[in-house]
Amino acid sequence: MKRKTYLILIWSITLCVIVCSATFTFIRTKGVFAKVWNDITDELEESFDFKFNFKNNDWNSDDYADSDDYDYSSGKEFKTNLEEFSKLDVDGNIMSIQIKEGDTWLIECSYSHKQLKPEFTNKDGVLHVGQKSQVKHLAGSKKCDLLITVPANTELAKANVKVNIGEIEISDLTVKNLDTNVNIGEIELDSVKFDNLDGEVNIGDFKIEDFKDFDDFNANLKADLGEIKINRNSYGKKMTQKRNTSKKMDIEINIGQLEIN
């Protein structure tokens, strides 16, 4: 009897120690987990314009202010005329970028935090635009809207446009070799002429509008968890097309839809 009582006492003490230890660890680290989760959901909300109702902002209320309370007009902006270039290289972290036909060679940007300000150089015919890869502890809405214009009847030899979270929109341009990549967001090409297209989206959609030359291209298209639609016809998750031409199109989407019209 004494042995049984002793074992019960030992197990009770052990259980109390485990519960107390787990509780202490959770209290000490829950803010870290909440911060990481809020980082992810903030970025998803920014890209897809919806709200997570199960976020817990109470854990880090000082670091994560409600975006509705943030005064976007307090952000910064710049507008600069550019020298002519034939190649474009953009590498953005949180950015919505628009590249289109305009009156002049121009770069223009508005951003909510100085950490999101893109830096650029235009040298030897190549325009490089970059943004910090790590952005931490930014309260409120995180926005960077970048516009690049190219004069009419200009052909770019190459454009490599990559964004981690955001959107890429290219319209009314001729780019001989075009490489686009978005991790979370969307890519849209409207009235864009190219000979080679390499596109990749992890989570989001890829749209090509006003494109009448698809039958002239070698194509390798994949949408692992999504659908491929060409001229409103569905081709499932994979579509391959071979033509006697040097023109090619390779597009891969992990989660999302590919539309070509």
Short mmCIF file of N, CA, C and O in Angstrom, two decimals, residues 43-152:
data_model
loop_
_atom_site.label_atom_id
_atom_site.label_comp_id
_atom_site.label_asym_id
_atom_site.label_seq_id
_atom_site.Cartn_x
_atom_site.Cartn_y
_atom_site.Cartn_z
N GLU A 43 1.50 39.44 -45.15
CA GLU A 43 1.97 39.43 -46.53
C GLU A 43 0.93 38.82 -47.47
O GLU A 43 0.73 39.30 -48.59
N LEU A 44 0.23 37.79 -47.02
CA LEU A 44 -0.82 37.21 -47.83
C LEU A 44 -1.98 38.18 -48.02
O LEU A 44 -2.54 38.30 -49.10
N GLU A 45 -2.36 38.88 -46.93
CA GLU A 45 -3.42 39.87 -47.03
C GLU A 45 -3.06 40.97 -48.02
O GLU A 45 -3.89 41.43 -48.80
N GLU A 46 -1.80 41.37 -47.98
CA GLU A 46 -1.33 42.45 -48.86
C GLU A 46 -1.43 42.03 -50.32
O GLU A 46 -1.78 42.82 -51.18
N SER A 47 -1.14 40.75 -50.59
CA SER A 47 -1.12 40.27 -51.97
C SER A 47 -2.52 39.98 -52.51
O SER A 47 -2.82 40.28 -53.66
N PHE A 48 -3.38 39.39 -51.66
CA PHE A 48 -4.67 38.91 -52.15
C PHE A 48 -5.87 39.72 -51.65
O PHE A 48 -7.00 39.40 -51.98
N ASP A 49 -5.63 40.78 -50.89
CA ASP A 49 -6.67 41.72 -50.49
C ASP A 49 -7.80 41.03 -49.72
O ASP A 49 -8.97 41.11 -50.06
N PHE A 50 -7.46 40.26 -48.68
CA PHE A 50 -8.47 39.72 -47.79
C PHE A 50 -7.91 39.66 -46.39
O PHE A 50 -6.72 39.88 -46.17
N LYS A 51 -8.78 39.43 -45.41
CA LYS A 51 -8.39 39.46 -44.01
C LYS A 51 -8.47 38.08 -43.37
O LYS A 51 -9.42 37.33 -43.60
N PHE A 52 -7.46 37.74 -42.58
CA PHE A 52 -7.51 36.54 -41.76
C PHE A 52 -8.23 36.90 -40.45
O PHE A 52 -7.77 37.75 -39.70
N ASN A 53 -9.34 36.23 -40.18
CA ASN A 53 -10.09 36.53 -38.96
C ASN A 53 -9.51 35.85 -37.73
O ASN A 53 -9.92 36.14 -36.61
N PHE A 54 -8.55 34.93 -37.94
CA PHE A 54 -8.00 34.18 -36.81
C PHE A 54 -6.60 34.63 -36.46
O PHE A 54 -5.85 33.89 -35.87
N LYS A 55 -6.22 35.84 -36.85
CA LYS A 55 -4.94 36.39 -36.42
C LYS A 55 -5.03 36.83 -34.97
O LYS A 55 -6.07 37.24 -34.49
N ASN A 56 -3.91 36.74 -34.25
CA ASN A 56 -3.89 37.19 -32.86
C ASN A 56 -2.91 38.34 -32.75
O ASN A 56 -1.73 38.15 -32.55
N ASN A 57 -3.42 39.56 -32.89
CA ASN A 57 -2.57 40.73 -32.81
C ASN A 57 -2.30 41.16 -31.37
O ASN A 57 -1.50 42.06 -31.13
N ASP A 58 -3.01 40.55 -30.39
CA ASP A 58 -2.83 40.97 -29.00
C ASP A 58 -1.43 40.64 -28.50
O ASP A 58 -0.90 41.29 -27.61
N TRP A 59 -0.81 39.59 -29.07
CA TRP A 59 0.50 39.16 -28.58
C TRP A 59 1.59 40.16 -28.93
O TRP A 59 2.56 40.28 -28.24
N ASN A 60 1.43 40.86 -30.07
CA ASN A 60 2.45 41.80 -30.49
C ASN A 60 1.78 43.08 -31.00
O ASN A 60 2.00 43.51 -32.12
N SER A 61 0.95 43.68 -30.18
CA SER A 61 0.16 44.82 -30.62
C SER A 61 1.03 46.00 -30.99
O SER A 61 0.65 46.82 -31.82
N ASP A 62 2.20 46.15 -30.38
CA ASP A 62 3.07 47.28 -30.70
C ASP A 62 3.72 47.14 -32.07
O ASP A 62 3.97 48.12 -32.75
N ASP A 63 4.00 45.88 -32.47
CA ASP A 63 4.69 45.64 -33.73
C ASP A 63 3.74 45.52 -34.91
O ASP A 63 4.14 45.69 -36.05
N TYR A 64 2.47 45.21 -34.64
CA TYR A 64 1.54 44.95 -35.73
C TYR A 64 0.29 45.80 -35.58
O TYR A 64 -0.75 45.34 -35.13
N ALA A 65 0.39 47.04 -35.97
CA ALA A 65 -0.75 47.93 -35.92
C ALA A 65 -1.72 47.58 -37.04
O ALA A 65 -1.34 47.07 -38.07
N ASP A 66 -3.01 47.87 -36.82
CA ASP A 66 -4.02 47.65 -37.83
C ASP A 66 -3.71 48.51 -39.05
O ASP A 66 -3.48 49.70 -38.95
N SER A 67 -3.72 47.88 -40.24
CA SER A 67 -3.38 48.61 -41.45
C SER A 67 -4.35 49.76 -41.71
O SER A 67 -3.99 50.73 -42.36
N ASP A 68 -5.59 49.68 -41.21
CA ASP A 68 -6.55 50.76 -41.41
C ASP A 68 -6.13 52.02 -40.66
O ASP A 68 -6.57 53.12 -41.00
N ASP A 69 -5.30 51.87 -39.62
CA ASP A 69 -4.86 53.03 -38.85
C ASP A 69 -3.60 53.65 -39.42
O ASP A 69 -3.13 54.67 -38.92
N TYR A 70 -3.04 53.02 -40.46
CA TYR A 70 -1.78 53.53 -41.01
C TYR A 70 -2.06 54.59 -42.06
O TYR A 70 -2.89 54.39 -42.96
N ASP A 71 -1.38 55.70 -41.97
CA ASP A 71 -1.55 56.80 -42.91
C ASP A 71 -0.59 56.59 -44.07
O ASP A 71 0.59 56.89 -43.99
N TYR A 72 -1.11 56.05 -45.19
CA TYR A 72 -0.26 55.75 -46.33
C TYR A 72 0.35 57.02 -46.93
O TYR A 72 1.41 56.98 -47.54
N SER A 73 -0.33 58.16 -46.75
CA SER A 73 0.19 59.40 -47.30
C SER A 73 1.50 59.82 -46.64
O SER A 73 2.21 60.68 -47.14
N SER A 74 1.81 59.22 -45.48
CA SER A 74 3.06 59.55 -44.80
C SER A 74 4.24 58.81 -45.39
O SER A 74 5.36 58.97 -44.95
N GLY A 75 3.99 57.97 -46.41
CA GLY A 75 5.06 57.25 -47.06
C GLY A 75 5.87 58.16 -47.97
O GLY A 75 5.73 59.39 -47.97
N LYS A 76 6.74 57.58 -48.76
CA LYS A 76 7.66 58.33 -49.60
C LYS A 76 7.41 57.99 -51.06
O LYS A 76 6.76 57.00 -51.40
N GLU A 77 7.99 58.81 -51.94
CA GLU A 77 7.88 58.54 -53.37
C GLU A 77 9.03 59.21 -54.11
O GLU A 77 9.68 60.12 -53.59
N PHE A 78 9.29 58.72 -55.32
CA PHE A 78 10.27 59.38 -56.18
C PHE A 78 9.85 59.17 -57.64
O PHE A 78 9.11 58.26 -57.98
N LYS A 79 10.36 60.05 -58.50
CA LYS A 79 10.06 60.01 -59.93
C LYS A 79 11.29 60.52 -60.66
O LYS A 79 11.74 61.64 -60.42
N THR A 80 11.86 59.70 -61.56
CA THR A 80 13.13 60.04 -62.20
C THR A 80 13.10 59.65 -63.67
O THR A 80 12.70 58.53 -64.02
N ASN A 81 13.54 60.57 -64.53
CA ASN A 81 13.74 60.25 -65.94
C ASN A 81 15.00 59.42 -66.10
O ASN A 81 15.99 59.61 -65.39
N LEU A 82 14.96 58.49 -67.05
CA LEU A 82 16.06 57.55 -67.23
C LEU A 82 16.72 57.73 -68.59
O LEU A 82 16.11 58.22 -69.54
N GLU A 83 17.96 57.29 -68.67
CA GLU A 83 18.62 57.14 -69.97
C GLU A 83 18.08 55.86 -70.62
O GLU A 83 17.57 54.95 -69.96
N GLU A 84 18.22 55.78 -71.91
CA GLU A 84 17.75 54.62 -72.65
C GLU A 84 18.44 53.35 -72.17
O GLU A 84 19.62 53.34 -71.85
N PHE A 85 17.70 52.24 -72.13
CA PHE A 85 18.28 50.95 -71.77
C PHE A 85 17.66 49.87 -72.67
O PHE A 85 16.56 50.04 -73.21
N SER A 86 18.37 48.76 -72.81
CA SER A 86 17.88 47.65 -73.65
C SER A 86 17.61 46.39 -72.84
O SER A 86 16.99 45.45 -73.34
N LYS A 87 18.10 46.37 -71.59
CA LYS A 87 17.88 45.22 -70.72
C LYS A 87 17.38 45.71 -69.36
O LYS A 87 17.78 46.78 -68.89
N LEU A 88 16.52 44.89 -68.76
CA LEU A 88 15.90 45.25 -67.49
C LEU A 88 16.02 44.09 -66.52
O LEU A 88 15.74 42.95 -66.86
N ASP A 89 16.44 44.40 -65.28
CA ASP A 89 16.57 43.38 -64.24
C ASP A 89 15.93 43.93 -62.96
O ASP A 89 16.41 44.93 -62.41
N VAL A 90 14.86 43.30 -62.50
CA VAL A 90 14.15 43.73 -61.30
C VAL A 90 14.10 42.57 -60.32
O VAL A 90 13.71 41.46 -60.66
N ASP A 91 14.49 42.84 -59.07
CA ASP A 91 14.44 41.83 -58.01
C ASP A 91 13.80 42.48 -56.79
O ASP A 91 14.43 43.23 -56.05
N GLY A 92 12.50 42.18 -56.57
CA GLY A 92 11.76 42.82 -55.48
C GLY A 92 11.35 41.84 -54.41
O GLY A 92 11.14 40.64 -54.69
N ASN A 93 11.22 42.32 -53.19
CA ASN A 93 10.75 41.50 -52.08
C ASN A 93 9.24 41.65 -51.92
O ASN A 93 8.48 40.71 -52.12
N ILE A 94 8.79 42.85 -51.52
CA ILE A 94 7.36 43.18 -51.46
C ILE A 94 7.15 44.31 -52.45
O ILE A 94 7.53 45.46 -52.19
N MET A 95 6.53 44.02 -53.57
CA MET A 95 6.46 45.02 -54.63
C MET A 95 5.37 44.68 -55.64
O MET A 95 5.21 43.52 -56.02
N SER A 96 4.65 45.71 -56.08
CA SER A 96 3.77 45.60 -57.23
C SER A 96 4.38 46.45 -58.33
O SER A 96 4.55 47.66 -58.16
N ILE A 97 4.74 45.82 -59.43
CA ILE A 97 5.47 46.51 -60.48
C ILE A 97 4.67 46.53 -61.77
O ILE A 97 4.09 45.52 -62.17
N GLN A 98 4.66 47.69 -62.41
CA GLN A 98 4.01 47.87 -63.70
C GLN A 98 5.04 48.38 -64.70
O GLN A 98 5.72 49.38 -64.46
N ILE A 99 5.16 47.69 -65.82
CA ILE A 99 6.08 48.08 -66.89
C ILE A 99 5.24 48.25 -68.15
O ILE A 99 4.57 47.30 -68.58
N LYS A 100 5.28 49.43 -68.74
CA LYS A 100 4.39 49.67 -69.87
C LYS A 100 4.96 50.74 -70.81
O LYS A 100 5.95 51.40 -70.51
N GLU A 101 4.29 50.88 -71.94
CA GLU A 101 4.65 51.92 -72.90
C GLU A 101 4.28 53.29 -72.34
O GLU A 101 3.24 53.47 -71.71
N GLY A 102 5.18 54.26 -72.54
CA GLY A 102 4.94 55.61 -72.06
C GLY A 102 5.55 56.64 -72.99
O GLY A 102 6.05 56.31 -74.08
N ASP A 103 5.55 57.88 -72.56
CA ASP A 103 6.11 58.96 -73.38
C ASP A 103 7.63 59.03 -73.28
O ASP A 103 8.30 59.47 -74.23
N THR A 104 8.17 58.64 -72.14
CA THR A 104 9.61 58.76 -71.91
C THR A 104 10.14 57.54 -71.16
O THR A 104 9.37 56.70 -70.68
N TRP A 105 11.48 57.47 -71.04
CA TRP A 105 12.11 56.48 -70.17
C TRP A 105 11.98 57.01 -68.74
O TRP A 105 12.53 58.05 -68.40
N LEU A 106 11.23 56.29 -67.92
CA LEU A 106 10.88 56.84 -66.61
C LEU A 106 10.76 55.73 -65.58
O LEU A 106 10.31 54.62 -65.89
N ILE A 107 11.16 56.04 -64.34
CA ILE A 107 10.90 55.16 -63.20
C ILE A 107 10.22 56.00 -62.12
O ILE A 107 10.65 57.11 -61.83
N GLU A 108 9.16 55.45 -61.55
CA GLU A 108 8.37 56.16 -60.55
C GLU A 108 7.94 55.17 -59.47
O GLU A 108 7.60 54.03 -59.78
N CYS A 109 7.96 55.61 -58.22
CA CYS A 109 7.65 54.67 -57.13
C CYS A 109 7.05 55.40 -55.93
O CYS A 109 7.42 56.54 -55.63
N SER A 110 6.12 54.74 -55.27
CA SER A 110 5.61 55.19 -53.97
C SER A 110 5.68 54.00 -53.02
O SER A 110 5.39 52.87 -53.40
N TYR A 111 6.08 54.28 -51.76
CA TYR A 111 6.31 53.18 -50.82
C TYR A 111 5.94 53.64 -49.41
O TYR A 111 6.03 54.81 -49.07
N SER A 112 5.50 52.71 -48.60
CA SER A 112 4.98 53.04 -47.27
C SER A 112 6.07 53.12 -46.21
O SER A 112 5.87 53.77 -45.18
N HIS A 113 7.20 52.47 -46.41
CA HIS A 113 8.29 52.47 -45.45
C HIS A 113 9.61 52.62 -46.18
O HIS A 113 9.78 52.10 -47.29
N LYS A 114 10.55 53.29 -45.56
CA LYS A 114 11.84 53.50 -46.22
C LYS A 114 12.56 52.19 -46.49
O LYS A 114 13.37 52.10 -47.41
N GLN A 115 12.27 51.15 -45.66
CA GLN A 115 12.91 49.85 -45.89
C GLN A 115 12.45 49.21 -47.19
O GLN A 115 13.09 48.30 -47.71
N LEU A 116 11.31 49.67 -47.72
CA LEU A 116 10.77 49.12 -48.96
C LEU A 116 11.21 49.92 -50.18
O LEU A 116 10.87 49.55 -51.31
N LYS A 117 11.94 50.99 -49.97
CA LYS A 117 12.37 51.81 -51.10
C LYS A 117 13.31 51.03 -52.00
O LYS A 117 14.35 50.55 -51.56
N PRO A 118 12.98 50.89 -53.30
CA PRO A 118 13.89 50.20 -54.20
C PRO A 118 15.05 51.10 -54.63
O PRO A 118 14.89 52.31 -54.77
N GLU A 119 16.19 50.50 -54.84
CA GLU A 119 17.35 51.21 -55.36
C GLU A 119 17.56 50.79 -56.82
O GLU A 119 17.25 49.66 -57.20
N PHE A 120 18.07 51.70 -57.65
CA PHE A 120 18.24 51.36 -59.06
C PHE A 120 19.51 51.98 -59.62
O PHE A 120 19.99 53.02 -59.16
N THR A 121 20.05 51.31 -60.63
CA THR A 121 21.18 51.83 -61.40
C THR A 121 20.89 51.60 -62.88
O THR A 121 20.24 50.60 -63.25
N ASN A 122 21.35 52.50 -63.71
CA ASN A 122 21.17 52.38 -65.15
C ASN A 122 22.54 52.58 -65.80
O ASN A 122 23.03 53.69 -65.93
N LYS A 123 23.17 51.47 -66.16
CA LYS A 123 24.54 51.53 -66.64
C LYS A 123 24.74 50.54 -67.78
O LYS A 123 24.27 49.41 -67.72
N ASP A 124 25.44 50.99 -68.82
CA ASP A 124 25.77 50.15 -69.97
C ASP A 124 24.52 49.53 -70.59
O ASP A 124 24.52 48.36 -71.02
N GLY A 125 23.43 50.29 -70.62
CA GLY A 125 22.21 49.82 -71.26
C GLY A 125 21.40 48.84 -70.45
O GLY A 125 20.46 48.22 -70.97
N VAL A 126 21.72 48.68 -69.15
CA VAL A 126 20.99 47.74 -68.29
C VAL A 126 20.44 48.49 -67.08
O VAL A 126 21.19 49.13 -66.34
N LEU A 127 19.13 48.43 -66.90
CA LEU A 127 18.49 49.02 -65.73
C LEU A 127 18.32 47.95 -64.66
O LEU A 127 17.59 46.98 -64.85
N HIS A 128 19.01 48.13 -63.52
CA HIS A 128 18.89 47.21 -62.38
C HIS A 128 18.03 47.88 -61.31
O HIS A 128 18.30 49.01 -60.91
N VAL A 129 17.02 47.16 -60.82
CA VAL A 129 16.18 47.64 -59.73
C VAL A 129 16.16 46.57 -58.65
O VAL A 129 15.83 45.41 -58.92
N GLY A 130 16.52 46.93 -57.42
CA GLY A 130 16.58 45.96 -56.34
C GLY A 130 15.91 46.48 -55.08
O GLY A 130 15.74 47.68 -54.88
N GLN A 131 15.54 45.55 -54.22
CA GLN A 131 14.88 45.88 -52.96
C GLN A 131 15.43 44.95 -51.89
O GLN A 131 15.84 43.82 -52.18
N LYS A 132 15.47 45.42 -50.65
CA LYS A 132 15.99 44.60 -49.55
C LYS A 132 15.26 43.27 -49.47
O LYS A 132 14.03 43.22 -49.56
N SER A 133 16.02 42.22 -49.25
CA SER A 133 15.41 40.89 -49.18
C SER A 133 14.78 40.62 -47.83
O SER A 133 13.91 39.76 -47.71
N GLN A 134 15.21 41.34 -46.80
CA GLN A 134 14.66 41.13 -45.46
C GLN A 134 13.98 42.40 -44.97
O GLN A 134 14.60 43.46 -44.92
N VAL A 135 12.70 42.30 -44.65
CA VAL A 135 11.93 43.44 -44.14
C VAL A 135 11.25 42.99 -42.85
O VAL A 135 10.38 42.12 -42.87
N LYS A 136 11.64 43.59 -41.72
CA LYS A 136 11.11 43.15 -40.43
C LYS A 136 10.56 44.33 -39.63
O LYS A 136 10.98 45.47 -39.80
N HIS A 137 9.61 44.03 -38.76
CA HIS A 137 9.09 44.96 -37.77
C HIS A 137 8.54 46.24 -38.43
O HIS A 137 8.82 47.35 -37.98
N LEU A 138 7.76 46.08 -39.48
CA LEU A 138 7.11 47.21 -40.12
C LEU A 138 5.64 47.21 -39.73
O LEU A 138 4.91 46.27 -40.01
N ALA A 139 5.20 48.28 -39.06
CA ALA A 139 3.81 48.37 -38.62
C ALA A 139 2.92 48.80 -39.77
O ALA A 139 3.31 49.58 -40.64
N GLY A 140 1.69 48.29 -39.79
CA GLY A 140 0.71 48.74 -40.75
C GLY A 140 0.91 48.15 -42.14
O GLY A 140 1.59 47.16 -42.34
N SER A 141 0.29 48.81 -43.10
CA SER A 141 0.32 48.34 -44.47
C SER A 141 1.72 48.44 -45.05
O SER A 141 2.41 49.43 -44.88
N LYS A 142 2.11 47.39 -45.77
CA LYS A 142 3.42 47.37 -46.42
C LYS A 142 3.21 47.42 -47.93
O LYS A 142 2.74 46.45 -48.53
N LYS A 143 3.53 48.57 -48.54
CA LYS A 143 3.25 48.77 -49.95
C LYS A 143 4.46 49.35 -50.67
O LYS A 143 5.16 50.20 -50.14
N CYS A 144 4.67 48.87 -51.88
CA CYS A 144 5.66 49.47 -52.78
C CYS A 144 5.12 49.31 -54.20
O CYS A 144 5.01 48.19 -54.71
N ASP A 145 4.74 50.43 -54.81
CA ASP A 145 4.19 50.43 -56.16
C ASP A 145 5.21 51.07 -57.10
O ASP A 145 5.51 52.26 -56.98
N LEU A 146 5.72 50.27 -58.02
CA LEU A 146 6.78 50.71 -58.92
C LEU A 146 6.26 50.75 -60.35
O LEU A 146 5.60 49.82 -60.81
N LEU A 147 6.57 51.85 -61.05
CA LEU A 147 6.18 52.03 -62.45
C LEU A 147 7.42 52.32 -63.29
O LEU A 147 8.22 53.19 -62.95
N ILE A 148 7.57 51.59 -64.39
CA ILE A 148 8.64 51.84 -65.36
C ILE A 148 7.99 52.02 -66.72
O ILE A 148 7.19 51.16 -67.15
N THR A 149 8.30 53.11 -67.41
CA THR A 149 7.75 53.32 -68.75
C THR A 149 8.87 53.33 -69.78
O THR A 149 9.99 53.75 -69.51
N VAL A 150 8.52 52.83 -70.96
CA VAL A 150 9.44 52.74 -72.10
C VAL A 150 8.75 53.40 -73.29
O VAL A 150 7.57 53.14 -73.53
N PRO A 151 9.44 54.23 -74.05
CA PRO A 151 8.82 54.89 -75.20
C PRO A 151 8.26 53.90 -76.22
O PRO A 151 8.73 52.76 -76.33
N ALA A 152 7.27 54.34 -76.99
CA ALA A 152 6.64 53.50 -78.01
C ALA A 152 7.67 53.05 -79.05
O ALA A 152 8.67 53.73 -79.30
#
